[in-house]
Amino acid sequence: MGLLGPSGSGKTTIFRSIVGVQAIAQGSVQVLGLEAGSVGLRTKIGYLTQSASVYSDLTCEENLKYFARILGTSEISVDEIFELVDLGANRKQLASSLSGGERARLALATALLGSPELLILDEPTVGLDPLLRMELWKLFHRLAQQGKTLLVSSHVMDEAERCDELTLLREGKILATGTPAELKSQTACDDMEDVFISLVGAK
Amino acid sequence: MNVKRIFATTQRILSQLRHDPRTLALMVVAPCLLMTILKYVYQGQPQTFQHAAAAMLGIFPMLVMFLITSVATLRERTSGTLERLLILPITKLEFILGYAFAFALAAFIQSIVVSSVAIGPLGLKVAGSQLSMIFVAVLDALLGLAIGLFVSSFAKTEFQAVQFLPVVLLPQLLLSGLLAPVETMPGLFHFLSHFLPLTYSVDAMKKVMTGQGSFTHDFELIALFLFFFLAAGALTLKRKSK
């Protein structure tokens, strides 16, 4: 499922609420049948924050191994995940010396550890080259086919096409929800960017 | 409590230090250098050197670990790694203990080197054992860590965190008995010094140095301060924020 909206529309706040790190003014959030932030959810959610939250003074391998040990997953899964995000060649490199894209993939790798049921990915493809973006979306679809739930946010409207379901946000309010096809027919537009503009205009 | 997660954290912090050899070198070399300067400043007054060196041996580890901890935890906060960790199975206590073990080891190495340099080439005379000196030094380091952890939650930036050193530690330094014996201070300051942890660190070191009196009472009070600040520090590690 994709969460689309311009900067400041509340995408990260929603994700933080689901993960249970956002102080909520009112209401409650239920995730996989549990209160958001409960202990039972700790190994079930993989969270990729917008700014890559990794230790820049550790190597890629040390970063992944540390998070793996905290999660209690085997170190074999570390090798698999390096393959998955295509960082095998950078294993011994310090995270501080990685390029922006590599750093984002390292952070993604830490979110994938322990194969969580629910993956929350906050702008995972921002700043990545088109080829890599395509690769990542392939990976996301593979994970979805394996039965995982993925919540992906983006402010780039053309990424919406790649999601099964969409929620469009603006200024903290939901503009619309539905599949990309539904939203297009609703607004009689054939481009997601136009869909968004026409929805904003309709309000 | 999960020991594996504590040691994973300890090992991670030690790896971070390993990748930063300059910090490691500074941690060991700077106190030795300062101790040497102290020796020559008090060249004609060996008694004063004895007195000041004892206090400094307790103050160095505390000062260094205070700074390192407040910057390190602030970095964990600002880089998002702390928040990232707190949504994983690790508990706050495990996180703090991970830090405590890593920095206790660093303080252990620091105090072995500094006390050896002081006793050896600088001719510091110690009536008690070097081992108890190292023990007190490590305890002081942990106290510095605990206060640093607590204080770092009041700082939003690394600039602010560093500014807490003169605010939190320097007054304690002035009142600890390093510059003038606690007994000769004006009533109010004498009274205040009883509530400052550094006073007991300096006193414990002095006792080890002179071999007069037991430092058990100091030890108990330092341990008490240690647990208080660790608990307060743990409370400031908030899972939720705005």
PDB file of C-alpha atoms in Angstrom, chain B:
ATOM      1  CA  MET B   1      16.876  -8.977  30.724  1.00  0.00           C
ATOM      2  CA  ASN B   2      18.799 -10.463  27.841  1.00  0.00           C
ATOM      3  CA  VAL B   3      22.583 -10.676  28.266  1.00  0.00           C
ATOM      4  CA  LYS B   4      23.118 -11.254  24.539  1.00  0.00           C
ATOM      5  CA  ARG B   5      21.569  -7.917  23.667  1.00  0.00           C
ATOM      6  CA  ILE B   6      23.603  -6.125  26.342  1.00  0.00           C
ATOM      7  CA  PHE B   7      26.855  -7.526  25.011  1.00  0.00           C
ATOM      8  CA  ALA B   8      25.838  -6.960  21.400  1.00  0.00           C
ATOM      9  CA  THR B   9      25.461  -3.300  22.365  1.00  0.00           C
ATOM     10  CA  THR B  10      28.753  -3.245  24.283  1.00  0.00           C
ATOM     11  CA  GLN B  11      30.537  -4.799  21.329  1.00  0.00           C
ATOM     12  CA  ARG B  12      28.920  -2.350  18.934  1.00  0.00           C
ATOM     13  CA  ILE B  13      30.105   0.636  20.990  1.00  0.00           C
ATOM     14  CA  LEU B  14      33.613  -0.804  21.254  1.00  0.00           C
ATOM     15  CA  SER B  15      33.643  -1.292  17.464  1.00  0.00           C
ATOM     16  CA  GLN B  16      32.655   2.346  17.058  1.00  0.00           C
ATOM     17  CA  LEU B  17      35.564   3.343  19.303  1.00  0.00           C
ATOM     18  CA  ARG B  18      37.899   1.063  17.368  1.00  0.00           C
ATOM     19  CA  HIS B  19      37.018   2.901  14.170  1.00  0.00           C
ATOM     20  CA  ASP B  20      37.924   6.141  15.898  1.00  0.00           C
ATOM     21  CA  PRO B  21      41.557   5.678  16.990  1.00  0.00           C
ATOM     22  CA  ARG B  22      42.063   9.375  17.594  1.00  0.00           C
ATOM     23  CA  THR B  23      39.436   9.446  20.326  1.00  0.00           C
ATOM     24  CA  LEU B  24      40.997   6.355  21.876  1.00  0.00           C
ATOM     25  CA  ALA B  25      44.450   7.938  21.829  1.00  0.00           C
ATOM     26  CA  LEU B  26      43.139  11.183  23.317  1.00  0.00           C
ATOM     27  CA  MET B  27      41.388   9.257  26.064  1.00  0.00           C
ATOM     28  CA  VAL B  28      44.670   7.749  27.248  1.00  0.00           C
ATOM     29  CA  VAL B  29      47.307  10.288  26.240  1.00  0.00           C
ATOM     30  CA  ALA B  30      45.575  13.475  27.418  1.00  0.00           C
ATOM     31  CA  PRO B  31      45.322  12.480  31.119  1.00  0.00           C
ATOM     32  CA  CYS B  32      48.967  11.308  31.122  1.00  0.00           C
ATOM     33  CA  LEU B  33      50.054  14.610  29.639  1.00  0.00           C
ATOM     34  CA  LEU B  34      48.017  16.583  32.182  1.00  0.00           C
ATOM     35  CA  MET B  35      49.435  14.489  35.005  1.00  0.00           C
ATOM     36  CA  THR B  36      52.954  15.279  33.792  1.00  0.00           C
ATOM     37  CA  ILE B  37      52.201  18.995  33.638  1.00  0.00           C
ATOM     38  CA  LEU B  38      50.818  18.782  37.177  1.00  0.00           C
ATOM     39  CA  LYS B  39      54.028  17.146  38.331  1.00  0.00           C
ATOM     40  CA  TYR B  40      56.166  20.010  37.003  1.00  0.00           C
ATOM     41  CA  VAL B  41      53.786  22.757  38.092  1.00  0.00           C
ATOM     42  CA  TYR B  42      54.205  21.543  41.681  1.00  0.00           C
ATOM     43  CA  GLN B  43      57.902  20.718  41.296  1.00  0.00           C
ATOM     44  CA  GLY B  44      58.914  22.303  44.562  1.00  0.00           C
ATOM     45  CA  GLN B  45      55.866  21.029  46.489  1.00  0.00           C
ATOM     46  CA  PRO B  46      55.738  17.226  46.337  1.00  0.00           C
ATOM     47  CA  GLN B  47      52.974  17.206  48.974  1.00  0.00           C
ATOM     48  CA  THR B  48      50.696  19.333  46.802  1.00  0.00           C
ATOM     49  CA  PHE B  49      51.413  17.135  43.797  1.00  0.00           C
ATOM     50  CA  GLN B  50      50.418  14.070  45.837  1.00  0.00           C
ATOM     51  CA  HIS B  51      47.189  15.758  46.828  1.00  0.00           C
ATOM     52  CA  ALA B  52      46.262  17.106  43.390  1.00  0.00           C
ATOM     53  CA  ALA B  53      47.280  13.929  41.524  1.00  0.00           C
ATOM     54  CA  ALA B  54      45.030  11.833  43.722  1.00  0.00           C
ATOM     55  CA  ALA B  55      42.060  14.036  42.974  1.00  0.00           C
ATOM     56  CA  MET B  56      42.860  14.166  39.264  1.00  0.00           C
ATOM     57  CA  LEU B  57      42.985  10.375  39.002  1.00  0.00           C
ATOM     58  CA  GLY B  58      39.365  10.320  40.072  1.00  0.00           C
ATOM     59  CA  ILE B  59      38.323  13.335  38.017  1.00  0.00           C
ATOM     60  CA  PHE B  60      39.767  12.320  34.620  1.00  0.00           C
ATOM     61  CA  PRO B  61      37.661   9.226  34.034  1.00  0.00           C
ATOM     62  CA  MET B  62      34.544  11.015  35.221  1.00  0.00           C
ATOM     63  CA  LEU B  63      35.136  14.033  33.008  1.00  0.00           C
ATOM     64  CA  VAL B  64      35.992  12.004  29.917  1.00  0.00           C
ATOM     65  CA  MET B  65      33.114   9.546  30.259  1.00  0.00           C
ATOM     66  CA  PHE B  66      30.681  12.363  30.981  1.00  0.00           C
ATOM     67  CA  LEU B  67      31.629  14.062  27.734  1.00  0.00           C
ATOM     68  CA  ILE B  68      31.754  10.914  25.643  1.00  0.00           C
ATOM     69  CA  THR B  69      28.441   9.625  26.935  1.00  0.00           C
ATOM     70  CA  SER B  70      26.537  12.847  26.510  1.00  0.00           C
ATOM     71  CA  VAL B  71      27.806  13.256  22.958  1.00  0.00           C
ATOM     72  CA  ALA B  72      27.306   9.571  22.111  1.00  0.00           C
ATOM     73  CA  THR B  73      23.732   9.393  23.381  1.00  0.00           C
ATOM     74  CA  LEU B  74      22.911  12.684  21.739  1.00  0.00           C
ATOM     75  CA  ARG B  75      24.243  11.283  18.490  1.00  0.00           C
ATOM     76  CA  GLU B  76      22.014   8.240  18.935  1.00  0.00           C
ATOM     77  CA  ARG B  77      19.081  10.564  19.444  1.00  0.00           C
ATOM     78  CA  THR B  78      19.750  12.882  16.512  1.00  0.00           C
ATOM     79  CA  SER B  79      20.746  10.165  14.044  1.00  0.00           C
ATOM     80  CA  GLY B  80      17.527   8.287  14.780  1.00  0.00           C
ATOM     81  CA  THR B  81      19.357   5.122  15.836  1.00  0.00           C
ATOM     82  CA  LEU B  82      18.026   5.367  19.395  1.00  0.00           C
ATOM     83  CA  GLU B  83      14.440   5.532  18.177  1.00  0.00           C
ATOM     84  CA  ARG B  84      15.218   2.720  15.766  1.00  0.00           C
ATOM     85  CA  LEU B  85      16.539   0.594  18.650  1.00  0.00           C
ATOM     86  CA  LEU B  86      13.697   1.339  21.031  1.00  0.00           C
ATOM     87  CA  ILE B  87      11.165  -0.195  18.646  1.00  0.00           C
ATOM     88  CA  LEU B  88      13.228  -3.398  18.572  1.00  0.00           C
ATOM     89  CA  PRO B  89      13.217  -5.983  21.375  1.00  0.00           C
ATOM     90  CA  ILE B  90      16.068  -4.278  23.326  1.00  0.00           C
ATOM     91  CA  THR B  91      15.004  -2.695  26.634  1.00  0.00           C
ATOM     92  CA  LYS B  92      16.206   0.649  27.956  1.00  0.00           C
ATOM     93  CA  LEU B  93      18.086  -1.062  30.768  1.00  0.00           C
ATOM     94  CA  GLU B  94      19.862  -3.370  28.318  1.00  0.00           C
ATOM     95  CA  PHE B  95      20.775  -0.361  26.206  1.00  0.00           C
ATOM     96  CA  ILE B  96      22.216   1.525  29.196  1.00  0.00           C
ATOM     97  CA  LEU B  97      24.074  -1.500  30.539  1.00  0.00           C
ATOM     98  CA  GLY B  98      25.546  -2.018  27.078  1.00  0.00           C
ATOM     99  CA  TYR B  99      26.973   1.483  27.281  1.00  0.00           C
ATOM    100  CA  ALA B 100      28.086   1.038  30.888  1.00  0.00           C
ATOM    101  CA  PHE B 101      30.138  -2.084  30.140  1.00  0.00           C
ATOM    102  CA  ALA B 102      31.752  -0.578  27.052  1.00  0.00           C
ATOM    103  CA  PHE B 103      32.788   2.623  28.795  1.00  0.00           C
ATOM    104  CA  ALA B 104      33.796   0.823  31.993  1.00  0.00           C
ATOM    105  CA  LEU B 105      36.248  -1.153  29.888  1.00  0.00           C
ATOM    106  CA  ALA B 106      37.527   2.052  28.296  1.00  0.00           C
ATOM    107  CA  ALA B 107      37.880   3.646  31.752  1.00  0.00           C
ATOM    108  CA  PHE B 108      39.642   0.528  33.026  1.00  0.00           C
ATOM    109  CA  ILE B 109      42.301   0.770  30.321  1.00  0.00           C
ATOM    110  CA  GLN B 110      42.591   4.525  30.790  1.00  0.00           C
ATOM    111  CA  SER B 111      43.124   4.264  34.529  1.00  0.00           C
ATOM    112  CA  ILE B 112      45.653   1.418  34.234  1.00  0.00           C
ATOM    113  CA  VAL B 113      47.791   3.564  31.945  1.00  0.00           C
ATOM    114  CA  VAL B 114      47.362   6.851  33.818  1.00  0.00           C
ATOM    115  CA  SER B 115      47.954   5.385  37.276  1.00  0.00           C
ATOM    116  CA  SER B 116      50.996   3.466  36.010  1.00  0.00           C
ATOM    117  CA  VAL B 117      52.471   6.620  34.514  1.00  0.00           C
ATOM    118  CA  ALA B 118      51.747   8.536  37.741  1.00  0.00           C
ATOM    119  CA  ILE B 119      53.218   5.883  40.031  1.00  0.00           C
ATOM    120  CA  GLY B 120      56.142   5.026  37.743  1.00  0.00           C
ATOM    121  CA  PRO B 121      57.914   7.878  35.968  1.00  0.00           C
ATOM    122  CA  LEU B 122      56.135  10.665  37.874  1.00  0.00           C
ATOM    123  CA  GLY B 123      56.953   9.187  41.266  1.00  0.00           C
ATOM    124  CA  LEU B 124      53.496   9.362  42.828  1.00  0.00           C
ATOM    125  CA  LYS B 125      53.538   7.631  46.210  1.00  0.00           C
ATOM    126  CA  VAL B 126      50.535   5.442  46.854  1.00  0.00           C
ATOM    127  CA  ALA B 127      50.025   3.846  50.249  1.00  0.00           C
ATOM    128  CA  GLY B 128      47.030   1.797  49.112  1.00  0.00           C
ATOM    129  CA  SER B 129      47.059  -0.598  46.160  1.00  0.00           C
ATOM    130  CA  GLN B 130      47.049   0.436  42.526  1.00  0.00           C
ATOM    131  CA  LEU B 131      44.180  -1.981  42.051  1.00  0.00           C
ATOM    132  CA  SER B 132      41.907  -0.062  44.422  1.00  0.00           C
ATOM    133  CA  MET B 133      42.907   3.127  42.610  1.00  0.00           C
ATOM    134  CA  ILE B 134      41.770   1.578  39.330  1.00  0.00           C
ATOM    135  CA  PHE B 135      38.608   0.322  40.994  1.00  0.00           C
ATOM    136  CA  VAL B 136      37.700   3.813  42.220  1.00  0.00           C
ATOM    137  CA  ALA B 137      38.589   5.273  38.815  1.00  0.00           C
ATOM    138  CA  VAL B 138      36.245   2.865  36.996  1.00  0.00           C
ATOM    139  CA  LEU B 139      33.500   3.654  39.482  1.00  0.00           C
ATOM    140  CA  ASP B 140      34.033   7.375  38.851  1.00  0.00           C
ATOM    141  CA  ALA B 141      33.901   6.735  35.117  1.00  0.00           C
ATOM    142  CA  LEU B 142      30.549   5.008  35.497  1.00  0.00           C
ATOM    143  CA  LEU B 143      29.299   7.922  37.542  1.00  0.00           C
ATOM    144  CA  GLY B 144      30.409  10.295  34.770  1.00  0.00           C
ATOM    145  CA  LEU B 145      28.581   8.076  32.283  1.00  0.00           C
ATOM    146  CA  ALA B 146      25.395   8.072  34.334  1.00  0.00           C
ATOM    147  CA  ILE B 147      25.391  11.855  34.769  1.00  0.00           C
ATOM    148  CA  GLY B 148      26.237  12.335  31.087  1.00  0.00           C
ATOM    149  CA  LEU B 149      23.368  10.082  30.056  1.00  0.00           C
ATOM    150  CA  PHE B 150      20.939  11.966  32.263  1.00  0.00           C
ATOM    151  CA  VAL B 151      22.122  15.413  31.219  1.00  0.00           C
ATOM    152  CA  SER B 152      22.143  14.621  27.502  1.00  0.00           C
ATOM    153  CA  SER B 153      18.369  14.428  27.512  1.00  0.00           C
ATOM    154  CA  PHE B 154      18.269  18.158  28.293  1.00  0.00           C
ATOM    155  CA  ALA B 155      20.407  18.982  25.277  1.00  0.00           C
ATOM    156  CA  LYS B 156      19.029  19.293  21.782  1.00  0.00           C
ATOM    157  CA  THR B 157      22.368  19.671  20.038  1.00  0.00           C
ATOM    158  CA  GLU B 158      25.923  18.494  20.593  1.00  0.00           C
ATOM    159  CA  PHE B 159      26.927  22.112  21.262  1.00  0.00           C
ATOM    160  CA  GLN B 160      24.513  22.234  24.174  1.00  0.00           C
ATOM    161  CA  ALA B 161      25.639  18.847  25.470  1.00  0.00           C
ATOM    162  CA  VAL B 162      29.248  19.989  25.668  1.00  0.00           C
ATOM    163  CA  GLN B 163      28.174  23.168  27.490  1.00  0.00           C
ATOM    164  CA  PHE B 164      26.819  21.026  30.314  1.00  0.00           C
ATOM    165  CA  LEU B 165      30.371  20.191  31.292  1.00  0.00           C
ATOM    166  CA  PRO B 166      31.129  23.628  32.797  1.00  0.00           C
ATOM    167  CA  VAL B 167      27.601  23.819  34.215  1.00  0.00           C
ATOM    168  CA  VAL B 168      27.403  20.398  35.815  1.00  0.00           C
ATOM    169  CA  LEU B 169      30.960  19.309  36.493  1.00  0.00           C
ATOM    170  CA  LEU B 170      33.019  22.459  37.088  1.00  0.00           C
ATOM    171  CA  PRO B 171      31.108  23.624  40.197  1.00  0.00           C
ATOM    172  CA  GLN B 172      31.533  20.132  41.600  1.00  0.00           C
ATOM    173  CA  LEU B 173      35.210  20.315  40.784  1.00  0.00           C
ATOM    174  CA  LEU B 174      35.562  23.585  42.718  1.00  0.00           C
ATOM    175  CA  LEU B 175      33.717  22.203  45.720  1.00  0.00           C
ATOM    176  CA  SER B 176      35.117  18.674  45.646  1.00  0.00           C
ATOM    177  CA  GLY B 177      38.200  19.311  47.736  1.00  0.00           C
ATOM    178  CA  LEU B 178      40.561  19.382  44.777  1.00  0.00           C
ATOM    179  CA  LEU B 179      41.488  23.049  45.179  1.00  0.00           C
ATOM    180  CA  ALA B 180      40.949  23.464  48.893  1.00  0.00           C
ATOM    181  CA  PRO B 181      40.052  20.923  51.567  1.00  0.00           C
ATOM    182  CA  VAL B 182      36.287  20.633  51.997  1.00  0.00           C
ATOM    183  CA  GLU B 183      36.622  21.338  55.747  1.00  0.00           C
ATOM    184  CA  THR B 184      38.081  24.819  55.204  1.00  0.00           C
ATOM    185  CA  MET B 185      35.246  25.995  52.909  1.00  0.00           C
ATOM    186  CA  PRO B 186      32.603  28.460  54.124  1.00  0.00           C
ATOM    187  CA  GLY B 187      29.631  26.771  55.801  1.00  0.00           C
ATOM    188  CA  LEU B 188      27.229  26.814  52.868  1.00  0.00           C
ATOM    189  CA  PHE B 189      29.777  25.396  50.415  1.00  0.00           C
ATOM    190  CA  HIS B 190      30.888  22.799  52.899  1.00  0.00           C
ATOM    191  CA  PHE B 191      27.251  21.804  53.295  1.00  0.00           C
ATOM    192  CA  LEU B 192      26.678  21.706  49.528  1.00  0.00           C
ATOM    193  CA  SER B 193      29.757  19.594  48.908  1.00  0.00           C
ATOM    194  CA  HIS B 194      28.077  16.738  50.769  1.00  0.00           C
ATOM    195  CA  PHE B 195      25.467  16.491  48.011  1.00  0.00           C
ATOM    196  CA  LEU B 196      27.895  16.422  45.109  1.00  0.00           C
ATOM    197  CA  PRO B 197      29.113  13.067  43.859  1.00  0.00           C
ATOM    198  CA  LEU B 198      32.545  14.317  42.830  1.00  0.00           C
ATOM    199  CA  THR B 199      33.357  15.127  46.481  1.00  0.00           C
ATOM    200  CA  TYR B 200      33.259  11.432  47.300  1.00  0.00           C
ATOM    201  CA  SER B 201      35.311  10.493  44.249  1.00  0.00           C
ATOM    202  CA  VAL B 202      38.071  12.864  45.291  1.00  0.00           C
ATOM    203  CA  ASP B 203      37.830  11.710  48.909  1.00  0.00           C
ATOM    204  CA  ALA B 204      37.992   8.026  47.953  1.00  0.00           C
ATOM    205  CA  MET B 205      41.090   8.584  45.812  1.00  0.00           C
ATOM    206  CA  LYS B 206      42.728  10.551  48.613  1.00  0.00           C
ATOM    207  CA  LYS B 207      42.102   7.714  51.035  1.00  0.00           C
ATOM    208  CA  VAL B 208      43.559   5.128  48.676  1.00  0.00           C
ATOM    209  CA  MET B 209      46.561   7.387  48.150  1.00  0.00           C
ATOM    210  CA  THR B 210      47.291   8.103  51.809  1.00  0.00           C
ATOM    211  CA  GLY B 211      46.203   4.703  53.036  1.00  0.00           C
ATOM    212  CA  GLN B 212      44.364   6.474  55.860  1.00  0.00           C
ATOM    213  CA  GLY B 213      40.777   5.505  56.447  1.00  0.00           C
ATOM    214  CA  SER B 214      38.583   3.161  54.443  1.00  0.00           C
ATOM    215  CA  PHE B 215      36.753   4.346  51.344  1.00  0.00           C
ATOM    216  CA  THR B 216      33.761   2.065  51.942  1.00  0.00           C
ATOM    217  CA  HIS B 217      31.548   5.012  52.868  1.00  0.00           C
ATOM    218  CA  ASP B 218      32.601   6.925  49.736  1.00  0.00           C
ATOM    219  CA  PHE B 219      32.031   3.802  47.689  1.00  0.00           C
ATOM    220  CA  GLU B 220      28.501   3.409  49.014  1.00  0.00           C
ATOM    221  CA  LEU B 221      27.624   6.995  48.277  1.00  0.00           C
ATOM    222  CA  ILE B 222      29.158   6.931  44.787  1.00  0.00           C
ATOM    223  CA  ALA B 223      27.192   3.739  44.088  1.00  0.00           C
ATOM    224  CA  LEU B 224      24.040   5.452  45.319  1.00  0.00           C
ATOM    225  CA  PHE B 225      24.580   8.452  43.024  1.00  0.00           C
ATOM    226  CA  LEU B 226      25.383   6.032  40.224  1.00  0.00           C
ATOM    227  CA  PHE B 227      22.099   4.165  40.539  1.00  0.00           C
ATOM    228  CA  PHE B 228      20.155   7.380  40.944  1.00  0.00           C
ATOM    229  CA  PHE B 229      21.523   8.924  37.754  1.00  0.00           C
ATOM    230  CA  LEU B 230      21.281   5.669  35.796  1.00  0.00           C
ATOM    231  CA  ALA B 231      17.625   5.346  36.753  1.00  0.00           C
ATOM    232  CA  ALA B 232      16.979   9.011  35.950  1.00  0.00           C
ATOM    233  CA  GLY B 233      18.828   8.542  32.647  1.00  0.00           C
ATOM    234  CA  ALA B 234      16.719   5.484  31.818  1.00  0.00           C
ATOM    235  CA  LEU B 235      13.562   7.497  32.445  1.00  0.00           C
ATOM    236  CA  THR B 236      14.697  10.135  29.968  1.00  0.00           C
ATOM    237  CA  LEU B 237      15.010   7.568  27.173  1.00  0.00           C
ATOM    238  CA  LYS B 238      11.517   8.054  25.828  1.00  0.00           C
ATOM    239  CA  ARG B 239      10.096   5.730  23.269  1.00  0.00           C
ATOM    240  CA  LYS B 240       7.480   8.223  22.182  1.00  0.00           C
ATOM    241  CA  SER B 241       8.121  11.785  21.079  1.00  0.00           C
ATOM    242  CA  LYS B 242       6.343  14.484  19.145  1.00  0.00           C
TER     243      LYS B 242
END
